[in-house]
Amino acid sequence: LIEMRGIEKVYKLGSERVNALRGIDLDVSEGEYVALTGPSGSGKSTLMHLIGCLDSPTAGRYLLAGSDVSSMSDAALARVRNRQIGFVFQTFNLLPRATALHNVEIPLIYGGLGSRERRRRATAALERVGLADRMKHQPNQMSGGQRQRVAVARALVTDPSILLADEPTGNLDTATGNSILELFAQLHASGQTIVLVTHEADVAAHARRHIVLRDGKIESDDANK
Amino acid sequence: LIEMRGIEKVYKLGSERVNALRGIDLDVSEGEYVALTGPSGSGKSTLMHLIGCLDSPTAGRYLLAGSDVSSMSDAALARVRNRQIGFVFQTFNLLPRATALHNVEIPLIYGGLGSRERRRRATAALERVGLADRMKHQPNQMSGGQRQRVAVARALVTDPSILLADEPTGNLDTATGNSILELFAQLHASGQTIVLVTHEADVAAHARRHIVLRDGKIESDDANK
Ligand SMILES: Nc1ncnc2c1ncn2[C@@H]1O[C@H](COP(=O)(O)OP(=O)(O)OP(=O)(O)O)[C@@H](O)[C@H]1O
Ligand SMILES: Nc1ncnc2c1ncn2[C@@H]1O[C@H](COP(=O)(O)OP(=O)(O)OP(=O)(O)O)[C@@H](O)[C@H]1O
Ligand SMILES: [Mg+2]
Ligand SMILES: [Mg+2]
C-alpha cells in the first residue's frame, strides 16, 4: 500500500537547510498497524505529512496503492487525501470558530455527501470518541484533550482506508487515551491501515510493528517480528 | 503562598453552564513541587489559569502571597503575572511569526530590561531547554516538541518564584521530556514553587505531592505524605 524509496525532505530556512529526512525506505502493507517513535525533532511529523500526501519529498520515490504520488495532479492528490486518508494532526488543526460537529463534518462536505447523512455520520464519530455532549461547542470552549478527540473524530468520519495519527493521545489521561486506542484497535480489526506517532512506549505497544526514527533516518524496524 | 477556599469556575456557553470547578480548597506552600492529574476535562487547565491569575473564579477566595487576588487591579495582576509567575501553556501560545529568541524575550520586555541583557537571558533559557540551534527559527518552522520547549524557556526566563506548567512534556519523547523534568528538579532545588499538570504517571512521580482532580473537585491530595 505504502512504498517509499530513498525519501528525503529538506526544509530551506533562508540560507540554512534542515535535513528533516535523510533517506527513508519504507514498506507498509494494507491492514498493518504501525507505531512510529523517536526523539523530538527526529522527523516523525515530516514523514507522516509525506505519507499523507500533505507535502512533497525533496528526493526519492513514493508509491501509494501503486500510483507514483509525484506524478499525480493537485486535484488527484486532494481526492486521495479526502477519500483514502484520515489525518490526526499533532496540532489538531481545528477551525476555532466552528462547532465540534461542523469541524467533523468538513471532510464529508468535500466528499459531496448530503447534509442529513453528513450530520448523522459526524454525530456518530463524536459519540465514538466520547464527546456526545460537546457537539455544539467550539474548540476554544473545550479542554486540550477534548479538542484532540474532535481531531480524531474528524479523521475517522470519512471511514478512511489509511489512518495517520500524529500523537493522538498526547493530551489525554490514561483512561481517555485507552478509549481512543481501543477505537483504533477496532478499526485495525476491521482492516484499516494505521500509522501512529507517539512518544509514549505503552501507546506504541498497542501497534503490531514499531519503527524508530532518529535524525531523519529509520534506526530500527521490527517488521518481521 | 497559594491559598484557595471554595473556588468555583463556571463557563457560560449561551444558555448552557459548564461547571469546570465545583469548590476547590487548596494550600500550596513556597518551594513545594506539586503534580496535578485527572481525566481530560476534569478542570486541570482551568485551575492552573486561576492560580496564574489569568482568569477570575466565579466564586470563592484566592490569596496569593497573602494578597486577595479578587481585590487587585488589572495593573497589579499583570505585574504579579509578569514578575512572580512563569506559565507553560498546554497550547504553547507562541507568536507564530516571531523567532524563538524573540518569543522568549517578550516577558522581559514587559519587565523593562535592556535589550542586551534580555538577549543574554533569553539565549541562556533556550540553551537550557536544548534549543541553542533554533534561536532564529519561527514556531511554524519547528517540530511540536521544539515549540513546547520554547514555551518552557519563555516561562523560565523571568526566573519566576512560581512555575505553572500545563502538560510541559506532552509532545516530548522520554529522553527529551526527562531533560525538561531535570531542569524543573534544579529549579525546585533552588527554591522555586512548581505546579505541574500531566497525564503521565511517571512525570507526576517526579513531583513531591500529587493532587488528583475529577469533575471539577479534588479527589485526592497526598499533601501530608
Ligand atoms: N473557554 C471555555 N469555555 C467553555 N468551557 C470551557 C472552556 N475551557 C474549558 N471548558 C470546559 O471546562 C471543563 C474543564 O476544562 P479544562 O480545560 O480545565 O480541563 P483539563 O482537565 O485541562 O482537560 P485536558 O486534560 O483535556 O486538557 C471541560 O469540560 C471544558 O470543556
Ligand atoms: N516547516 C518547517 N520548516 C523548517 N523546519 C522544519 C519545519 N517543520 C519541521 N522542521 C524541522 O524538521 C525537523 C523534523 O521535524 P518534525 O516535526 O518532523 O519532528 P518530530 O519528530 O515530529 O518532532 P516532535 O516529536 O517534536 O513533534 C526538526 O528539526 C524541525 O525543526
Ligand atoms: Mg511531531
Ligand atoms: Mg488541559
PDB file of C-alpha atoms in Angstrom, chain A residues 87-167:
ATOM      1  CA  PHE A  87      -5.151  12.528   9.390  1.00  0.00           C
ATOM      2  CA  VAL A  88      -4.990  13.389  13.113  1.00  0.00           C
ATOM      3  CA  PHE A  89      -2.658  16.390  13.306  1.00  0.00           C
ATOM      4  CA  GLN A  90      -0.247  16.910  16.203  1.00  0.00           C
ATOM      5  CA  THR A  91      -1.591  20.475  16.297  1.00  0.00           C
ATOM      6  CA  PHE A  92      -5.255  19.361  15.886  1.00  0.00           C
ATOM      7  CA  ASN A  93      -5.830  21.978  13.104  1.00  0.00           C
ATOM      8  CA  LEU A  94      -9.473  22.567  14.020  1.00  0.00           C
ATOM      9  CA  LEU A  95     -11.443  25.619  12.864  1.00  0.00           C
ATOM     10  CA  PRO A  96     -11.600  27.653  16.121  1.00  0.00           C
ATOM     11  CA  ARG A  97     -14.927  29.376  15.334  1.00  0.00           C
ATOM     12  CA  ALA A  98     -16.824  26.290  14.131  1.00  0.00           C
ATOM     13  CA  THR A  99     -18.636  23.852  16.409  1.00  0.00           C
ATOM     14  CA  ALA A 100     -17.193  20.391  17.039  1.00  0.00           C
ATOM     15  CA  LEU A 101     -19.959  18.943  14.845  1.00  0.00           C
ATOM     16  CA  HIS A 102     -19.174  21.271  11.963  1.00  0.00           C
ATOM     17  CA  ASN A 103     -15.437  20.594  12.250  1.00  0.00           C
ATOM     18  CA  VAL A 104     -16.079  16.853  11.942  1.00  0.00           C
ATOM     19  CA  GLU A 105     -18.500  17.385   9.018  1.00  0.00           C
ATOM     20  CA  ILE A 106     -15.968  19.270   6.907  1.00  0.00           C
ATOM     21  CA  PRO A 107     -14.237  16.265   5.280  1.00  0.00           C
ATOM     22  CA  LEU A 108     -17.709  14.978   4.290  1.00  0.00           C
ATOM     23  CA  ILE A 109     -18.577  18.283   2.594  1.00  0.00           C
ATOM     24  CA  TYR A 110     -15.598  17.821   0.265  1.00  0.00           C
ATOM     25  CA  GLY A 111     -16.806  14.303  -0.387  1.00  0.00           C
ATOM     26  CA  GLY A 112     -20.157  15.612  -1.670  1.00  0.00           C
ATOM     27  CA  LEU A 113     -22.392  13.927   0.925  1.00  0.00           C
ATOM     28  CA  GLY A 114     -25.912  15.307   1.629  1.00  0.00           C
ATOM     29  CA  SER A 115     -26.387  17.380   4.816  1.00  0.00           C
ATOM     30  CA  ARG A 116     -28.589  14.927   6.715  1.00  0.00           C
ATOM     31  CA  GLU A 117     -26.200  11.990   6.173  1.00  0.00           C
ATOM     32  CA  ARG A 118     -23.225  14.248   6.999  1.00  0.00           C
ATOM     33  CA  ARG A 119     -24.788  15.239  10.300  1.00  0.00           C
ATOM     34  CA  ARG A 120     -25.582  11.607  11.127  1.00  0.00           C
ATOM     35  CA  ARG A 121     -22.023  10.385  10.461  1.00  0.00           C
ATOM     36  CA  ALA A 122     -20.347  13.326  12.219  1.00  0.00           C
ATOM     37  CA  THR A 123     -22.586  12.819  15.277  1.00  0.00           C
ATOM     38  CA  ALA A 124     -21.693   9.108  15.328  1.00  0.00           C
ATOM     39  CA  ALA A 125     -17.953   9.900  15.084  1.00  0.00           C
ATOM     40  CA  LEU A 126     -18.137  12.351  18.012  1.00  0.00           C
ATOM     41  CA  GLU A 127     -20.070   9.807  20.065  1.00  0.00           C
ATOM     42  CA  ARG A 128     -17.370   7.210  19.373  1.00  0.00           C
ATOM     43  CA  VAL A 129     -14.700   9.471  20.909  1.00  0.00           C
ATOM     44  CA  GLY A 130     -16.884  10.282  23.939  1.00  0.00           C
ATOM     45  CA  LEU A 131     -17.900  13.820  23.038  1.00  0.00           C
ATOM     46  CA  ALA A 132     -21.660  13.432  22.527  1.00  0.00           C
ATOM     47  CA  ASP A 133     -22.240  16.317  24.972  1.00  0.00           C
ATOM     48  CA  ARG A 134     -19.879  18.682  23.158  1.00  0.00           C
ATOM     49  CA  MET A 135     -21.338  18.724  19.636  1.00  0.00           C
ATOM     50  CA  LYS A 136     -22.328  22.400  19.658  1.00  0.00           C
ATOM     51  CA  HIS A 137     -19.221  23.720  21.402  1.00  0.00           C
ATOM     52  CA  GLN A 138     -16.311  25.428  19.681  1.00  0.00           C
ATOM     53  CA  PRO A 139     -12.713  24.277  20.139  1.00  0.00           C
ATOM     54  CA  ASN A 140     -11.794  27.333  22.205  1.00  0.00           C
ATOM     55  CA  GLN A 141     -14.508  26.339  24.661  1.00  0.00           C
ATOM     56  CA  MET A 142     -13.004  22.920  25.246  1.00  0.00           C
ATOM     57  CA  SER A 143     -10.133  21.343  27.123  1.00  0.00           C
ATOM     58  CA  GLY A 144      -6.934  20.259  25.311  1.00  0.00           C
ATOM     59  CA  GLY A 145      -7.881  16.610  25.395  1.00  0.00           C
ATOM     60  CA  GLN A 146     -11.421  17.323  24.175  1.00  0.00           C
ATOM     61  CA  ARG A 147     -10.019  19.244  21.163  1.00  0.00           C
ATOM     62  CA  GLN A 148      -7.706  16.337  20.463  1.00  0.00           C
ATOM     63  CA  ARG A 149     -10.626  13.940  20.387  1.00  0.00           C
ATOM     64  CA  VAL A 150     -12.536  16.195  17.953  1.00  0.00           C
ATOM     65  CA  ALA A 151      -9.447  15.938  15.701  1.00  0.00           C
ATOM     66  CA  VAL A 152      -9.605  12.110  15.994  1.00  0.00           C
ATOM     67  CA  ALA A 153     -13.342  12.090  15.157  1.00  0.00           C
ATOM     68  CA  ARG A 154     -12.734  14.293  12.107  1.00  0.00           C
ATOM     69  CA  ALA A 155     -10.041  11.879  10.851  1.00  0.00           C
ATOM     70  CA  LEU A 156     -12.337   8.870  11.209  1.00  0.00           C
ATOM     71  CA  VAL A 157     -15.591  10.285   9.856  1.00  0.00           C
ATOM     72  CA  THR A 158     -14.753   9.532   6.206  1.00  0.00           C
ATOM     73  CA  ASP A 159     -14.026   5.892   7.117  1.00  0.00           C
ATOM     74  CA  PRO A 160     -10.562   6.169   5.519  1.00  0.00           C
ATOM     75  CA  SER A 161      -8.570   3.113   4.457  1.00  0.00           C
ATOM     76  CA  ILE A 162      -5.433   4.669   5.976  1.00  0.00           C
ATOM     77  CA  LEU A 163      -5.450   6.426   9.367  1.00  0.00           C
ATOM     78  CA  LEU A 164      -2.411   8.595  10.120  1.00  0.00           C
ATOM     79  CA  ALA A 165      -2.440   9.746  13.762  1.00  0.00           C
ATOM     80  CA  ASP A 166       0.307  12.102  14.989  1.00  0.00           C
ATOM     81  CA  GLU A 167       0.431  11.908  18.821  1.00  0.00           C
TER      82      GLU A 167
END
